[in-house]
Structure formats: C-alpha cells, structure tokens
C-alpha cells in the first residue's frame, strides 16, 4: 500500500504482557500431560450475575480464564480452600479436581480458553448437579 492510508510501523508502541505462565492450577496441583487425541482449543465468554454459584464440576483438560469484570471466588471441594480473583487477573483452573466458582455482590464476566481434544466436554458436573453451562 502507498499513500496516506498505508499502515504505520509503530513497533515501538506495541506492548505485550504475559499475564500468567504456569504448569499447575491455582491450588498448587500440577497439570498432567494434555489429553490424547486431535487438539481442539475452545474459548467461551461466561457471564455470571451477582450472588450466583456454579455447580460443583471438574474440567478434564487444562484451561485458563481471564476475569474481564467483577470478582469470582473459586472453591476446592476436597480441601475447602478458596481463592478470590478480581478483574484483570487470570485463573489457572484445576484439572480433574472438583470445584466451583461463585460471585458475591457484583456480576462477573470471564473469557475462558480450554486446551482439550475433539469431542471432549469442557466441563463435567458432579452427580446430582446441574450442567455448568
């Protein structure tokens, strides 16, 4: 391209920030190898109203969530350990470990990326619990 509409080389203005690099979940559990099969990345946008609890569930593959707005408390079912994440933070979720997330006085919005395989469910609710989404 040429002329006034040509893109500018603004390489000195491009900014990159690693928000999280990890090999384990927020609760200290290390990640196992990725599931076998044809890789499939999935990304969802999850919006939770205030005073909402997700069902107890597990994720069978590594996933990571960026908290766009609000706050979310994640609770580990086995240990009872809780951690609250806030807008702008990243959640390195647990794999094959029962947990749930809940909001308090404000809604939350998350962008969640899953590194699974073709045909694999992103979330599996525990028996007697409704589907997570």
Short mmCIF file of C-alpha atoms in Angstrom, two decimals:
data_model
loop_
_atom_site.label_atom_id
_atom_site.label_comp_id
_atom_site.label_asym_id
_atom_site.label_seq_id
_atom_site.Cartn_x
_atom_site.Cartn_y
_atom_site.Cartn_z
CA UNK A 1 0.00 0.00 0.00
CA UNK A 2 1.13 3.53 -0.52
CA UNK A 3 -0.13 6.99 0.24
CA UNK A 4 -1.86 8.35 3.33
CA UNK A 5 -3.69 5.06 4.04
CA UNK A 6 -0.54 3.00 4.36
CA UNK A 7 -0.13 1.28 7.74
CA UNK A 8 2.38 2.87 10.07
CA UNK A 9 5.29 0.98 11.56
CA UNK A 10 4.55 1.55 15.24
CA UNK A 11 6.56 -1.40 16.55
CA UNK A 12 7.91 0.72 19.40
CA UNK A 13 4.33 1.25 20.62
CA UNK A 14 3.26 -2.40 20.59
CA UNK A 15 3.07 -3.79 24.11
CA UNK A 16 3.00 -7.41 25.22
CA UNK A 17 2.47 -8.62 28.77
CA UNK A 18 2.46 -12.23 29.95
CA UNK A 19 -0.48 -12.41 32.36
CA UNK A 20 0.28 -15.92 33.59
CA UNK A 21 2.66 -18.77 32.73
CA UNK A 22 2.21 -21.91 34.80
CA UNK A 23 2.31 -25.70 34.87
CA UNK A 24 -0.29 -26.13 37.59
CA UNK A 25 -3.56 -24.87 38.99
CA UNK A 26 -4.26 -22.02 41.43
CA UNK A 27 -4.38 -24.51 44.31
CA UNK A 28 -0.88 -25.85 43.63
CA UNK A 29 -1.89 -29.08 41.86
CA UNK A 30 0.42 -29.75 38.88
CA UNK A 31 -1.05 -30.35 35.42
CA UNK A 32 -0.82 -33.81 33.89
CA UNK A 33 0.00 -34.24 30.18
CA UNK A 34 -2.62 -32.98 27.74
CA UNK A 35 -5.41 -35.38 26.76
CA UNK A 36 -4.65 -37.67 23.80
CA UNK A 37 -6.49 -37.01 20.55
CA UNK A 38 -6.92 -34.35 17.91
CA UNK A 39 -6.29 -31.00 19.65
CA UNK A 40 -9.19 -28.61 19.95
CA UNK A 41 -8.96 -25.18 21.54
CA UNK A 42 -12.22 -23.67 22.75
CA UNK A 43 -12.95 -20.24 24.15
CA UNK A 44 -16.14 -19.18 25.87
CA UNK A 45 -17.42 -15.98 27.40
CA UNK A 46 -19.12 -16.70 30.73
CA UNK A 47 -21.33 -14.08 32.39
CA UNK A 48 -22.41 -14.67 35.98
CA UNK A 49 -24.96 -12.49 37.80
CA UNK A 50 -24.27 -11.30 41.34
CA UNK A 51 -24.94 -13.88 44.08
CA UNK A 52 -24.59 -16.82 41.69
CA UNK A 53 -22.86 -20.14 42.32
CA UNK A 54 -21.77 -22.52 39.59
CA UNK A 55 -22.40 -26.23 40.26
CA UNK A 56 -19.62 -28.45 41.55
CA UNK A 57 -17.75 -29.64 38.47
CA UNK A 58 -14.45 -30.78 37.02
CA UNK A 59 -12.59 -29.91 33.85
CA UNK A 60 -10.93 -32.85 32.08
CA UNK A 61 -8.35 -30.61 30.40
CA UNK A 62 -6.21 -27.57 31.21
CA UNK A 63 -7.98 -24.24 30.94
CA UNK A 64 -7.34 -20.67 31.84
CA UNK A 65 -9.79 -17.83 32.49
CA UNK A 66 -9.31 -14.08 32.25
CA UNK A 67 -11.61 -12.17 34.60
CA UNK A 68 -12.85 -9.25 32.49
CA UNK A 69 -15.01 -7.70 35.21
CA UNK A 70 -16.20 -8.31 38.75
CA UNK A 71 -14.74 -10.88 41.11
CA UNK A 72 -15.04 -14.64 41.39
CA UNK A 73 -14.28 -16.89 44.34
CA UNK A 74 -13.14 -20.40 43.39
CA UNK A 75 -13.62 -23.14 45.96
CA UNK A 76 -11.94 -26.56 46.00
CA UNK A 77 -14.47 -29.23 47.09
CA UNK A 78 -11.99 -31.63 48.70
CA UNK A 79 -9.94 -29.17 50.73
CA UNK A 80 -12.45 -26.34 51.11
CA UNK A 81 -9.67 -23.94 50.05
CA UNK A 82 -10.96 -20.74 48.44
CA UNK A 83 -9.30 -18.03 46.43
CA UNK A 84 -10.90 -14.81 45.16
CA UNK A 85 -9.84 -13.43 41.79
CA UNK A 86 -10.53 -9.88 40.61
CA UNK A 87 -10.99 -8.13 37.26
CA UNK A 88 -7.75 -8.18 35.29
CA UNK A 89 -6.49 -11.38 36.92
CA UNK A 90 -6.07 -14.80 35.32
CA UNK A 91 -7.36 -18.04 36.85
CA UNK A 92 -5.36 -21.20 36.17
CA UNK A 93 -8.15 -23.71 36.71
CA UNK A 94 -7.82 -27.18 38.20
CA UNK A 95 -7.99 -30.38 36.12
CA UNK A 96 -9.97 -33.43 37.28
CA UNK A 97 -10.49 -31.77 40.66
CA UNK A 98 -13.99 -30.84 41.85
CA UNK A 99 -14.51 -27.12 42.36
CA UNK A 100 -17.00 -24.33 41.83
CA UNK A 101 -16.94 -20.60 41.40
CA UNK A 102 -19.30 -18.04 42.88
CA UNK A 103 -19.95 -14.31 42.81
CA UNK A 104 -20.91 -12.07 45.70
CA UNK A 105 -22.32 -8.54 45.38
CA UNK A 106 -21.34 -7.91 41.76
CA UNK A 107 -21.63 -9.84 38.49
CA UNK A 108 -18.54 -11.31 36.82
CA UNK A 109 -17.55 -11.83 33.21
CA UNK A 110 -14.83 -14.26 32.17
CA UNK A 111 -13.13 -15.31 28.94
CA UNK A 112 -12.13 -18.97 29.30
CA UNK A 113 -9.80 -20.91 26.99
CA UNK A 114 -9.76 -24.73 27.09
CA UNK A 115 -6.96 -26.90 25.66
CA UNK A 116 -8.76 -30.17 25.01
CA UNK A 117 -9.37 -32.67 22.26
CA UNK A 118 -12.10 -33.00 19.68
CA UNK A 119 -15.33 -34.39 21.19
CA UNK A 120 -14.32 -33.77 24.80
CA UNK A 121 -16.74 -31.96 27.11
CA UNK A 122 -15.36 -28.72 28.54
CA UNK A 123 -16.95 -29.29 31.94
CA UNK A 124 -18.42 -32.28 33.78
CA UNK A 125 -20.80 -31.56 36.66
CA UNK A 126 -20.71 -33.87 39.68
CA UNK A 127 -23.61 -36.32 40.07
CA UNK A 128 -26.80 -34.56 41.15
CA UNK A 129 -25.52 -31.14 40.00
CA UNK A 130 -26.94 -29.24 37.01
CA UNK A 131 -24.76 -28.64 33.93
CA UNK A 132 -22.27 -25.80 34.42
CA UNK A 133 -23.26 -24.15 31.11
#
